Every structure is written in structure tokens, then in C-alpha cells.
Amino acid sequence: MSVDVLTFGCRLNAFESEVIRHEAESAGLSDTVVINSCAVTNEAVAQARQSIRRLKRERPDARIVVTGCAAQTQPEMFAGMIEVDRVVGNDEKMRSEAWRSARAAFDSGFGIAASEKIAVADIMAVTEMAPHLLEGFQSGLPRVFVQVQNGCDHRCTFCIIPYGRGNSRSVPMGAVVEQVRALVERGHAEIVLTGVDLTSYGADLPGTPKLGQLTKQILRHVPELKRLRISSIDSIEADRDLLDVIGDDERLMPHLHLSLQSGDDLILKRMKRRHSRADAIEFCAQVRRLRPDIALGADIISGFPTETEEMFARSQDLVEECDLTFLHVFPYSKRPGTPASRMPQVAGEAIKERAKRLRATGEAALRKRLASEIGTTRQVLIESGKQGRTEHFLPVAISGETPGAVQALTMIGHDGARLIPSCHRPA
């Protein structure tokens, strides 16, 4: 049997899982399941552990390898699970040597003791980042991701991810452009630039280029590229070139996802964020002046330590004030070792209840945007025989169109979650 990879967490993990599968199979591993874990919340770690136990019951003869952010930050915990055969670090997982070493250990029977299972180095010592583009990588997918950055130099008080990903490092611009060109030549219609802290791109490179310059270079040197997206950004770091591209080039899709986290200034300070509520509102207004139809999404945390009902209400109000369409709600999760874990905590039931209200606000915002799209004609990337996405990343119900095509479709309604085009034939 081949190598299977179970992915938790972010889009970057999804990209890296494809690299893991290729490297592990090239090393000769078989009948192996890799858990590419996430450490953002306690729930994500618990889900990984539950999946490990379930997989061992379902496939008792398979080797189980754990990697990803949770493996990097808590290697001993995973190594102590009797179901786990190997724990591989977040930097090592992208390297062929780690998977050849895993195979050698499995072949020799080495690695029974918990300490012998761990292949995790100091992520903070990693200073460079190599591009990964594989033959046949993500073949057949209309939308593909290109990793241009990893790690984070900031230390938000709630976040453990820098300790799982290391400090910020970037792929050189020329290598990124070559990756994009190769993917476009393979027929991929849409490219998404991704990273852990995308707007810190280039600070470690000669000449310190920024994300906007990288975006301009891609669009200039790969004219055949139909659609370019950028994943989650920190709005306070958006540079002038990036704003220029948002306003000037229609191939950069009119959709941004922002790392806002809260709408209350005191909570933002306690989070050690670098923007204020006013900064967030002004940025959203600025990009709307440049691109009036842009769709905006945001990450918001409910129940951060010391958050009162009044503070939470300011986060809820931010959805309307920034005219957000997509909301990614995180109930606050106490992560060991972070400064926020030592602050006065909000009761668990209050955190869940606020998250529920915030999600309802987000669902209403999405329905409002879907309703505003009725009667418009949009360029829809066909993702599958059942769904596509507009330029604004709005989901569209599809009936049998060819994946990978970009089609002009007129919207005649919505079902609360997806747009319905005139060509849709209900099942």
C-alpha cells in the first residue's frame, strides 16, 4: 500500500502534505500513514490523537508517523503513544533524508522506545527555505498553492505557532516565479500564494522585497496566469505595491482574508497585535476604494482572556463596520507556555456561547453578500462537478461542468451557502 497523509489545520499544511507524500513514497515507505498535525488549538491536538488511535484500530499493520506543528511542539507526547512509530519535525518533514531515515528505522526494528522515535530538531535554528515543486504535483486540480514563506517573527500572546514553525523565512522571488510558471504550463488556472505570516515575505532576502513586489513580478513574468490569490494577511503589513496590484490588476482576485483577531483595542494590546480597531476599519475602507467589489474575510477569536461582553460586542460589530463576508471564528484555546495562558481566563461556556453568536453573525454576513450577487455574471472557476468559486471566492452550485475551466455564469439565486447560476440543474 502507498503512503497516506491525514492533514489537520491550515492551507500551508495541505500544501506540505503533498510534499510529504512524495518524499515518503520516494524513500520507499509503504503501508504508512502520516498525521500532519496542527497546534493552533487544544481541540486540534486532541483530534490528531483520536485519529491516531482510530487508524491503528483500522489498520493495525500500518506504520504511523506524526509530524506538523503539534509534533514539533509536543514530540514526547506523541512518541509516548504506543500507536506511533515515528515523530518527525516540521522542518524535517520537507526533507527526503528524514523519510529515508524513517524507512531505515522501520526496516531495522529500531525505534521501539519513545526516545528513539523522535526525529525533531530545533526549529528556531532553521534560517533558509527551499522551494518545493514536484513532477505531477497536484495534477488535475484547478487551484493549487505555492508556499512562499514559512515561520513567524511575531509573538502574539495566544499563539504557539512560531514554536512549531520557527522564525520567518522566504523563498526567493525568482524561484517563486518559476514555480508559478511551471504550474500554469501544467494547466492550473488559479494559483494561491501561501505562508504562515505572508506579509512578512522577503524580510530575510537580499534587498528585502515585499509581498507586493513578489505579486507584481508574478503577474508581469507569467502573463498566461489567469487567476492569482493571496491567502491570509496581516493588514498592518500590507505594502504600497500590494495595494497597487489590488487596484490595478484584475488577475489578482478581489478577495482578502485578514488576521484581525479582535475588534477591541485593549484585547488587541493584550494579544500583542500591532494594529488597532481603527487601523482595521481604515484598511478595509482603503481596499474598497481601490476595489469596490472586493470580498473580505477575517479570523476572530472569541473569549480571549479578560474579554468582557462589551469587548466581545466590539468584535461582533467589526463584521458590519468592515463589511466582512467570510468569518473564521476561533474559540480561544489555552496553549501551554503562551503568555495568554497566564492571564485571567474566560469561562469555557462563555467562550463557546460567544463563538456561536459570532458564527451566526458571520453566516448572516455571507447570506447578505450572496443575495447581493443575484443578477450578476461572474467568472467561475469550476472546482468539481458540484462546485465552483467566483472571483470573490463565493461558492457556486455546479452541475456537471468540466473541472479547471473558468466560465462566465449568471447568478439567479442562492441557498444560503452557495450561489445558484442559471445553468444549474438541481439533482
CSV table of C-alpha atoms in Angstrom, one decimal:
chain,number,residue,atom,x,y,z
A,1,MET,CA,0.0,0.0,0.0
A,2,SER,CA,1.1,3.6,-0.6
A,3,VAL,CA,1.7,6.4,1.9
A,4,ASP,CA,-1.5,8.1,3.1
A,5,VAL,CA,-1.4,11.6,4.7
A,6,LEU,CA,-4.0,12.9,7.0
A,7,THR,CA,-3.9,16.7,7.2
A,8,PHE,CA,-5.1,18.9,10.0
A,9,GLY,CA,-5.1,22.7,10.1
A,10,CYS,CA,-4.1,25.4,7.6
A,11,ARG,CA,-3.7,25.6,3.9
A,12,LEU,CA,0.0,25.5,4.3
A,13,ASN,CA,-0.3,22.1,5.9
A,14,ALA,CA,-2.4,21.0,3.0
A,15,PHE,CA,0.4,22.0,0.6
A,16,GLU,CA,3.1,20.4,2.7
A,17,SER,CA,1.2,17.1,2.9
A,18,GLU,CA,1.7,16.7,-0.9
A,19,VAL,CA,5.4,17.2,-0.4
A,20,ILE,CA,5.4,14.7,2.4
A,21,ARG,CA,3.6,12.1,0.4
A,22,HIS,CA,6.0,12.4,-2.5
A,23,GLU,CA,9.1,12.3,-0.3
A,24,ALA,CA,7.9,9.4,1.8
A,25,GLU,CA,7.0,7.3,-1.2
A,26,SER,CA,10.3,8.2,-2.9
A,27,ALA,CA,12.1,6.9,0.2
A,28,GLY,CA,10.4,3.6,-0.3
A,29,LEU,CA,7.9,3.7,2.6
A,30,SER,CA,4.7,1.8,2.1
A,31,ASP,CA,1.7,0.9,4.3
A,32,THR,CA,2.4,4.1,6.2
A,33,VAL,CA,0.0,6.8,7.5
A,34,VAL,CA,1.4,10.2,8.2
A,35,ILE,CA,-0.5,12.5,10.5
A,36,ASN,CA,0.3,16.2,9.6
A,37,SER,CA,-0.8,17.8,12.8
A,38,CYS,CA,-1.9,21.3,13.8
A,39,ALA,CA,-1.2,23.0,17.2
A,40,VAL,CA,-3.5,26.1,16.9
A,41,THR,CA,-6.0,24.8,19.5
A,42,ASN,CA,-6.1,22.0,22.1
A,43,GLU,CA,-9.0,20.6,20.1
A,44,ALA,CA,-6.8,20.2,17.0
A,45,VAL,CA,-4.2,18.3,19.1
A,46,ALA,CA,-6.9,16.1,20.6
A,47,GLN,CA,-8.3,15.3,17.1
A,48,ALA,CA,-4.9,14.2,15.9
A,49,ARG,CA,-4.5,11.9,18.9
A,50,GLN,CA,-8.0,10.4,18.4
A,51,SER,CA,-7.3,9.9,14.7
A,52,ILE,CA,-4.0,8.0,15.5
A,53,ARG,CA,-5.9,5.6,17.8
A,54,ARG,CA,-8.7,5.1,15.3
A,55,LEU,CA,-6.2,4.5,12.4
A,56,LYS,CA,-4.3,1.9,14.4
A,57,ARG,CA,-7.5,0.0,15.1
A,58,GLU,CA,-8.5,0.1,11.4
A,59,ARG,CA,-5.0,-0.6,10.1
A,60,PRO,CA,-3.1,-2.5,12.8
A,61,ASP,CA,-0.2,-3.3,10.5
A,62,ALA,CA,0.4,0.2,9.2
A,63,ARG,CA,3.3,2.4,10.4
A,64,ILE,CA,2.1,5.7,11.9
A,65,VAL,CA,4.2,8.8,11.6
A,66,VAL,CA,3.3,12.1,13.3
A,67,THR,CA,4.6,15.4,12.0
A,68,GLY,CA,3.4,19.0,11.8
A,69,CYS,CA,3.2,21.8,14.4
A,70,ALA,CA,1.8,19.7,17.2
A,71,ALA,CA,4.6,17.1,16.7
A,72,GLN,CA,7.2,19.9,16.7
A,73,THR,CA,5.9,21.5,20.0
A,74,GLN,CA,4.9,18.2,21.8
A,75,PRO,CA,7.1,15.4,20.4
A,76,GLU,CA,7.4,13.5,23.6
A,77,MET,CA,3.6,13.3,24.0
A,78,PHE,CA,3.2,11.7,20.6
A,79,ALA,CA,6.2,9.5,21.0
A,80,GLY,CA,4.7,8.2,24.2
A,81,MET,CA,1.7,6.8,22.3
A,82,ILE,CA,2.1,3.1,21.6
A,83,GLU,CA,0.4,3.5,18.3
A,84,VAL,CA,3.0,5.9,17.0
A,85,ASP,CA,6.2,4.6,15.2
A,86,ARG,CA,7.9,7.9,14.4
A,87,VAL,CA,7.7,11.6,15.2
A,88,VAL,CA,9.2,13.9,12.5
A,89,GLY,CA,9.8,17.6,13.0
A,90,ASN,CA,8.2,20.4,10.9
A,91,ASP,CA,11.4,21.2,9.0
A,92,GLU,CA,12.5,17.6,8.7
A,93,LYS,CA,9.1,16.6,7.1
A,94,MET,CA,10.0,18.5,4.0
A,95,ARG,CA,13.4,16.7,3.5
A,96,SER,CA,14.0,13.4,1.8
A,97,GLU,CA,16.6,12.4,4.4
A,98,ALA,CA,14.0,12.3,7.2
A,99,TRP,CA,11.9,9.8,5.3
A,100,ARG,CA,14.9,7.6,4.3
A,101,SER,CA,15.8,7.6,7.9
A,102,ALA,CA,12.3,6.6,8.9
A,103,ARG,CA,12.4,3.7,6.5
A,104,ALA,CA,15.8,2.5,7.8
A,105,ALA,CA,14.5,2.6,11.3
A,106,PHE,CA,11.4,0.6,10.4
A,107,ASP,CA,13.4,-1.9,8.4
A,108,SER,CA,15.8,-2.5,11.3
A,109,GLY,CA,13.1,-2.6,14.0
A,110,PHE,CA,14.8,0.4,15.7
A,111,GLY,CA,12.6,3.0,17.4
A,112,ILE,CA,10.6,1.0,19.9
A,113,ALA,CA,11.5,3.2,22.9
A,114,ALA,CA,9.7,6.6,22.9
A,115,SER,CA,13.0,8.5,22.8
A,116,GLU,CA,14.1,6.5,19.7
A,117,LYS,CA,11.0,7.5,17.8
A,118,ILE,CA,11.8,11.3,17.8
A,119,ALA,CA,13.4,13.0,14.8
A,120,VAL,CA,12.7,16.6,15.7
A,121,ALA,CA,15.4,19.3,15.6
A,122,ASP,CA,15.4,22.9,16.9
A,123,ILE,CA,13.0,24.7,14.5
A,124,MET,CA,14.4,28.1,15.6
A,125,ALA,CA,17.8,27.2,14.1
A,126,VAL,CA,16.3,27.0,10.6
A,127,THR,CA,17.1,30.1,8.6
A,128,GLU,CA,16.5,29.2,5.0
A,129,MET,CA,13.6,27.8,2.9
A,130,ALA,CA,13.8,25.8,-0.3
A,131,PRO,CA,11.0,25.8,-2.9
A,132,HIS,CA,9.1,22.6,-3.5
A,133,LEU,CA,7.7,21.8,-6.9
A,134,LEU,CA,7.2,18.1,-7.8
A,135,GLU,CA,6.6,16.4,-11.1
A,136,GLY,CA,2.9,15.7,-11.3
A,137,PHE,CA,2.4,17.6,-8.1
A,138,GLN,CA,-1.3,18.3,-7.5
A,139,SER,CA,-2.1,17.3,-11.1
A,140,GLY,CA,-5.7,17.8,-12.2
A,141,LEU,CA,-6.5,20.4,-9.5
A,142,PRO,CA,-7.9,23.7,-10.8
A,143,ARG,CA,-6.5,25.6,-7.8
A,144,VAL,CA,-3.0,25.0,-6.4
A,145,PHE,CA,-0.9,26.5,-3.6
A,146,VAL,CA,2.6,27.9,-3.8
A,147,GLN,CA,4.4,28.2,-0.5
A,148,VAL,CA,6.4,31.4,-0.5
A,149,GLN,CA,7.0,31.9,3.2
A,150,ASN,CA,7.2,30.0,6.5
A,151,GLY,CA,7.5,30.8,10.2
A,152,CYS,CA,6.8,34.0,12.1
A,153,ASP,CA,8.9,36.6,13.9
A,154,HIS,CA,6.0,38.0,15.9
A,155,ARG,CA,4.9,36.7,19.3
A,156,CYS,CA,1.2,37.2,19.7
A,157,THR,CA,0.4,36.2,23.3
A,158,PHE,CA,-2.1,33.5,22.4
A,159,CYS,CA,-0.1,31.8,19.6
A,160,ILE,CA,2.1,28.8,19.8
A,161,ILE,CA,2.7,28.5,16.0
A,162,PRO,CA,6.1,30.3,16.0
A,163,TYR,CA,7.4,27.5,18.2
A,164,GLY,CA,6.1,25.0,15.7
A,165,ARG,CA,7.2,26.8,12.6
A,166,GLY,CA,10.3,28.8,13.6
A,167,ASN,CA,11.3,32.3,12.5
A,168,SER,CA,10.2,33.8,9.3
A,169,ARG,CA,11.9,32.8,6.1
A,170,SER,CA,11.1,33.2,2.4
A,171,VAL,CA,11.5,31.6,-1.0
A,172,PRO,CA,13.5,33.9,-3.4
A,173,MET,CA,11.3,35.7,-5.9
A,174,GLY,CA,12.9,34.1,-8.9
A,175,ALA,CA,12.2,30.6,-7.6
A,176,VAL,CA,8.5,31.6,-6.9
A,177,VAL,CA,8.0,32.9,-10.4
A,178,GLU,CA,9.5,29.7,-11.8
A,179,GLN,CA,7.1,27.6,-9.7
A,180,VAL,CA,4.1,29.6,-10.8
A,181,ARG,CA,5.2,29.4,-14.5
A,182,ALA,CA,5.6,25.6,-14.3
A,183,LEU,CA,2.2,25.2,-12.7
A,184,VAL,CA,0.5,27.4,-15.3
A,185,GLU,CA,2.2,25.3,-18.0
A,186,ARG,CA,0.6,22.2,-16.5
A,187,GLY,CA,-2.8,23.8,-16.9
A,188,HIS,CA,-3.6,25.1,-13.4
A,189,ALA,CA,-6.0,28.1,-13.7
A,190,GLU,CA,-5.5,29.6,-10.3
A,191,ILE,CA,-2.5,29.9,-8.0
A,192,VAL,CA,-2.7,30.8,-4.3
A,193,LEU,CA,0.3,32.2,-2.5
A,194,THR,CA,0.5,30.9,1.0
A,195,GLY,CA,2.6,31.1,4.1
A,196,VAL,CA,2.4,31.4,7.9
A,197,ASP,CA,2.9,35.2,8.0
A,198,LEU,CA,2.6,36.1,4.4
A,199,THR,CA,3.0,39.9,4.6
A,200,SER,CA,6.4,39.4,6.3
A,201,TYR,CA,7.6,37.9,3.0
A,202,GLY,CA,11.1,38.9,1.9
A,203,ALA,CA,12.5,40.5,5.1
A,204,ASP,CA,15.2,37.8,5.2
A,205,LEU,CA,16.1,38.0,1.5
A,206,PRO,CA,18.7,40.2,-0.2
A,207,GLY,CA,17.1,43.6,-0.9
A,208,THR,CA,14.2,42.8,1.4
A,209,PRO,CA,11.5,42.6,-1.3
A,210,LYS,CA,7.9,42.7,0.0
A,211,LEU,CA,4.8,40.7,-0.9
A,212,GLY,CA,3.5,43.4,-3.2
A,213,GLN,CA,6.7,43.3,-5.2
A,214,LEU,CA,6.6,39.5,-5.4
A,215,THR,CA,2.9,39.7,-6.6
A,216,LYS,CA,3.9,42.2,-9.3
A,217,GLN,CA,6.7,40.1,-10.5
A,218,ILE,CA,4.5,37.0,-10.8
A,219,LEU,CA,1.8,38.9,-12.8
A,220,ARG,CA,4.4,40.6,-15.0
A,221,HIS,CA,6.5,37.5,-15.8
A,222,VAL,CA,3.7,34.9,-16.1
A,223,PRO,CA,1.1,36.7,-18.4
A,224,GLU,CA,-0.6,33.3,-19.0
A,225,LEU,CA,-1.7,33.1,-15.4
A,226,LYS,CA,-5.5,33.5,-15.3
A,227,ARG,CA,-6.1,34.0,-11.6
A,228,LEU,CA,-3.8,34.8,-8.6
A,229,ARG,CA,-4.9,34.8,-4.9
A,230,ILE,CA,-3.1,35.6,-1.7
A,231,SER,CA,-4.0,33.8,1.4
A,232,SER,CA,-4.4,35.3,4.9
A,233,ILE,CA,-2.5,38.5,5.5
A,234,ASP,CA,-1.7,40.9,8.4
A,235,SER,CA,-3.3,44.1,7.2
A,236,ILE,CA,-0.9,46.4,9.1
A,237,GLU,CA,2.0,45.0,7.0
A,238,ALA,CA,0.3,45.5,3.6
A,239,ASP,CA,2.7,47.4,1.4
A,240,ARG,CA,2.1,50.0,-1.2
A,241,ASP,CA,2.9,47.7,-4.1
A,242,LEU,CA,0.3,45.2,-2.8
A,243,LEU,CA,-2.3,47.9,-2.7
A,244,ASP,CA,-1.4,49.0,-6.2
A,245,VAL,CA,-1.9,45.5,-7.5
A,246,ILE,CA,-5.2,45.2,-5.7
A,247,GLY,CA,-6.4,48.3,-7.5
A,248,ASP,CA,-4.8,47.8,-10.9
A,249,ASP,CA,-4.7,44.1,-11.9
A,250,GLU,CA,-7.9,42.1,-12.3
A,251,ARG,CA,-5.9,38.8,-12.4
A,252,LEU,CA,-5.4,39.3,-8.6
A,253,MET,CA,-8.7,38.0,-7.3
A,254,PRO,CA,-10.9,40.5,-5.3
A,255,HIS,CA,-10.8,38.6,-2.1
A,256,LEU,CA,-8.6,39.1,1.0
A,257,HIS,CA,-8.6,37.2,4.3
A,258,LEU,CA,-7.4,39.3,7.2
A,259,SER,CA,-5.8,38.3,10.5
A,260,LEU,CA,-7.9,40.7,12.7
A,261,GLN,CA,-8.4,38.5,15.8
A,262,SER,CA,-10.5,41.1,17.8
A,263,GLY,CA,-12.4,44.4,17.5
A,264,ASP,CA,-11.5,45.7,20.9
A,265,ASP,CA,-8.3,47.8,21.4
A,266,LEU,CA,-7.5,46.6,24.9
A,267,ILE,CA,-7.8,43.0,23.9
A,268,LEU,CA,-5.6,43.7,20.8
A,269,LYS,CA,-3.0,45.1,23.1
A,270,ARG,CA,-3.2,42.1,25.4
A,271,MET,CA,-2.9,39.8,22.3
A,272,LYS,CA,0.2,41.8,21.3
A,273,ARG,CA,-1.2,42.6,17.9
A,274,ARG,CA,0.2,45.5,16.0
A,275,HIS,CA,-3.0,47.1,14.8
A,276,SER,CA,-5.9,48.9,16.4
A,277,ARG,CA,-9.6,48.7,15.7
A,278,ALA,CA,-9.3,51.9,13.7
A,279,ASP,CA,-6.5,50.5,11.7
A,280,ALA,CA,-8.6,47.5,10.7
A,281,ILE,CA,-11.6,49.6,9.7
A,282,GLU,CA,-9.4,52.1,7.7
A,283,PHE,CA,-7.6,49.3,5.8
A,284,CYS,CA,-10.9,47.7,4.8
A,285,ALA,CA,-12.2,51.1,3.6
A,286,GLN,CA,-8.9,51.7,1.7
A,287,VAL,CA,-9.1,48.4,-0.2
A,288,ARG,CA,-12.7,49.0,-1.0
A,289,ARG,CA,-11.8,52.4,-2.5
A,290,LEU,CA,-9.3,50.6,-4.7
A,291,ARG,CA,-11.5,47.6,-5.5
A,292,PRO,CA,-15.2,48.4,-4.6
A,293,ASP,CA,-16.4,44.8,-5.1
A,294,ILE,CA,-13.8,43.1,-3.0
A,295,ALA,CA,-14.9,40.4,-0.6
A,296,LEU,CA,-13.2,40.4,2.8
A,297,GLY,CA,-12.8,37.7,5.4
A,298,ALA,CA,-11.2,37.6,8.8
A,299,ASP,CA,-10.0,35.5,11.7
A,300,ILE,CA,-11.6,36.5,15.0
A,301,ILE,CA,-11.0,34.9,18.4
A,302,SER,CA,-13.9,34.7,20.9
A,303,GLY,CA,-13.3,34.6,24.7
A,304,PHE,CA,-9.7,35.8,24.8
A,305,PRO,CA,-8.6,36.1,28.5
A,306,THR,CA,-10.1,39.2,30.2
A,307,GLU,CA,-12.6,39.7,27.4
A,308,THR,CA,-15.9,41.2,28.7
A,309,GLU,CA,-19.3,41.2,26.9
A,310,GLU,CA,-18.7,44.8,25.9
A,311,MET,CA,-15.3,43.9,24.4
A,312,PHE,CA,-16.8,40.9,22.6
A,313,ALA,CA,-19.6,43.1,21.2
A,314,ARG,CA,-16.9,45.3,19.6
A,315,SER,CA,-15.6,42.2,17.7
A,316,GLN,CA,-19.2,41.4,16.6
A,317,ASP,CA,-19.7,45.0,15.4
A,318,LEU,CA,-16.5,44.8,13.4
A,319,VAL,CA,-18.1,42.4,11.0
A,320,GLU,CA,-20.5,45.1,9.9
A,321,GLU,CA,-18.1,48.0,10.2
A,322,CYS,CA,-15.5,46.2,7.9
A,323,ASP,CA,-18.3,44.7,5.8
A,324,LEU,CA,-16.8,41.2,6.2
A,325,THR,CA,-18.2,38.3,4.1
A,326,PHE,CA,-16.3,35.3,5.4
A,327,LEU,CA,-15.6,34.8,9.1
A,328,HIS,CA,-13.3,32.2,10.6
A,329,VAL,CA,-14.1,32.0,14.3
A,330,PHE,CA,-11.7,30.6,16.8
A,331,PRO,CA,-12.9,29.9,20.3
A,332,TYR,CA,-9.9,30.9,22.5
A,333,SER,CA,-7.8,27.8,23.3
A,334,LYS,CA,-5.3,28.0,26.2
A,335,ARG,CA,-2.0,26.9,24.8
A,336,PRO,CA,0.7,25.8,27.4
A,337,GLY,CA,3.6,28.2,27.6
A,338,THR,CA,2.0,31.2,26.0
A,339,PRO,CA,1.6,34.5,27.9
A,340,ALA,CA,-2.1,34.4,27.4
A,341,SER,CA,-2.3,31.1,29.3
A,342,ARG,CA,-1.3,33.0,32.4
A,343,MET,CA,-3.9,35.7,32.1
A,344,PRO,CA,-7.3,35.6,33.8
A,345,GLN,CA,-9.4,33.1,31.7
A,346,VAL,CA,-12.9,33.5,30.4
A,347,ALA,CA,-15.3,30.7,31.4
A,348,GLY,CA,-15.4,27.9,28.9
A,349,GLU,CA,-19.2,28.1,28.4
A,350,ALA,CA,-19.0,31.8,27.7
A,351,ILE,CA,-16.2,31.2,25.1
A,352,LYS,CA,-18.4,28.7,23.3
A,353,GLU,CA,-21.5,30.8,23.5
A,354,ARG,CA,-19.7,33.9,22.1
A,355,ALA,CA,-18.2,31.8,19.3
A,356,LYS,CA,-21.8,30.6,18.5
A,357,ARG,CA,-23.0,34.1,18.3
A,358,LEU,CA,-20.1,35.2,16.2
A,359,ARG,CA,-20.6,32.4,13.8
A,360,ALA,CA,-24.2,33.3,13.4
A,361,THR,CA,-23.2,36.9,12.6
A,362,GLY,CA,-20.7,35.5,10.0
A,363,GLU,CA,-23.4,33.3,8.4
A,364,ALA,CA,-25.8,36.3,8.1
A,365,ALA,CA,-23.0,38.4,6.5
A,366,LEU,CA,-22.4,35.6,4.0
A,367,ARG,CA,-26.1,35.4,3.1
A,368,LYS,CA,-26.2,39.1,2.7
A,369,ARG,CA,-23.3,39.0,0.2
A,370,LEU,CA,-24.8,36.0,-1.7
A,371,ALA,CA,-28.1,37.9,-2.0
A,372,SER,CA,-26.2,41.0,-3.5
A,373,GLU,CA,-24.7,38.7,-6.2
A,374,ILE,CA,-28.1,37.8,-7.7
A,375,GLY,CA,-28.3,39.1,-11.3
A,376,THR,CA,-24.6,39.4,-11.7
A,377,THR,CA,-22.4,37.5,-14.1
A,378,ARG,CA,-19.2,36.1,-12.6
A,379,GLN,CA,-16.2,34.3,-13.9
A,380,VAL,CA,-16.4,31.0,-12.0
A,381,LEU,CA,-13.5,28.5,-11.6
A,382,ILE,CA,-15.0,25.1,-11.8
A,383,GLU,CA,-13.5,23.1,-8.9
A,384,SER,CA,-15.5,19.9,-9.3
A,385,GLY,CA,-18.7,18.6,-10.9
A,386,LYS,CA,-20.6,20.1,-8.0
A,387,GLN,CA,-19.0,23.4,-7.0
A,388,GLY,CA,-17.1,26.4,-8.4
A,389,ARG,CA,-15.8,29.7,-7.0
A,390,THR,CA,-16.3,33.2,-8.2
A,391,GLU,CA,-13.5,35.7,-8.3
A,392,HIS,CA,-14.6,36.7,-4.8
A,393,PHE,CA,-14.3,33.1,-3.6
A,394,LEU,CA,-18.0,32.8,-3.2
A,395,PRO,CA,-19.1,29.1,-3.7
A,396,VAL,CA,-21.3,28.3,-6.6
A,397,ALA,CA,-23.5,25.2,-7.1
A,398,ILE,CA,-22.3,23.5,-10.3
A,399,SER,CA,-23.9,20.6,-12.3
A,400,GLY,CA,-21.5,18.6,-14.4
A,401,GLU,CA,-19.2,21.3,-15.8
A,402,THR,CA,-15.6,20.4,-16.5
A,403,PRO,CA,-13.2,21.0,-13.6
A,404,GLY,CA,-10.5,23.5,-14.3
A,405,ALA,CA,-12.5,25.7,-16.7
A,406,VAL,CA,-13.3,29.3,-16.0
A,407,GLN,CA,-16.9,30.1,-17.1
A,408,ALA,CA,-19.0,33.2,-17.1
A,409,LEU,CA,-22.2,32.3,-15.2
A,410,THR,CA,-25.2,34.5,-14.3
A,411,MET,CA,-26.4,34.1,-10.7
A,412,ILE,CA,-30.2,33.7,-10.2
A,413,GLY,CA,-30.4,32.8,-6.5
A,414,HIS,CA,-28.7,31.3,-3.5
A,415,ASP,CA,-29.4,28.5,-1.0
A,416,GLY,CA,-27.9,30.3,2.0
A,417,ALA,CA,-24.5,28.8,1.5
A,418,ARG,CA,-23.9,28.8,-2.3
A,419,LEU,CA,-24.9,30.9,-5.3
A,420,ILE,CA,-27.2,29.3,-7.9
A,421,PRO,CA,-26.3,30.0,-11.5
A,422,SER,CA,-28.8,30.0,-14.4
A,423,CYS,CA,-27.3,26.8,-15.8
A,424,HIS,CA,-27.7,24.8,-12.6
A,425,ARG,CA,-29.8,21.7,-12.8
A,426,PRO,CA,-30.9,20.5,-9.3
A,427,ALA,CA,-30.2,16.9,-8.6
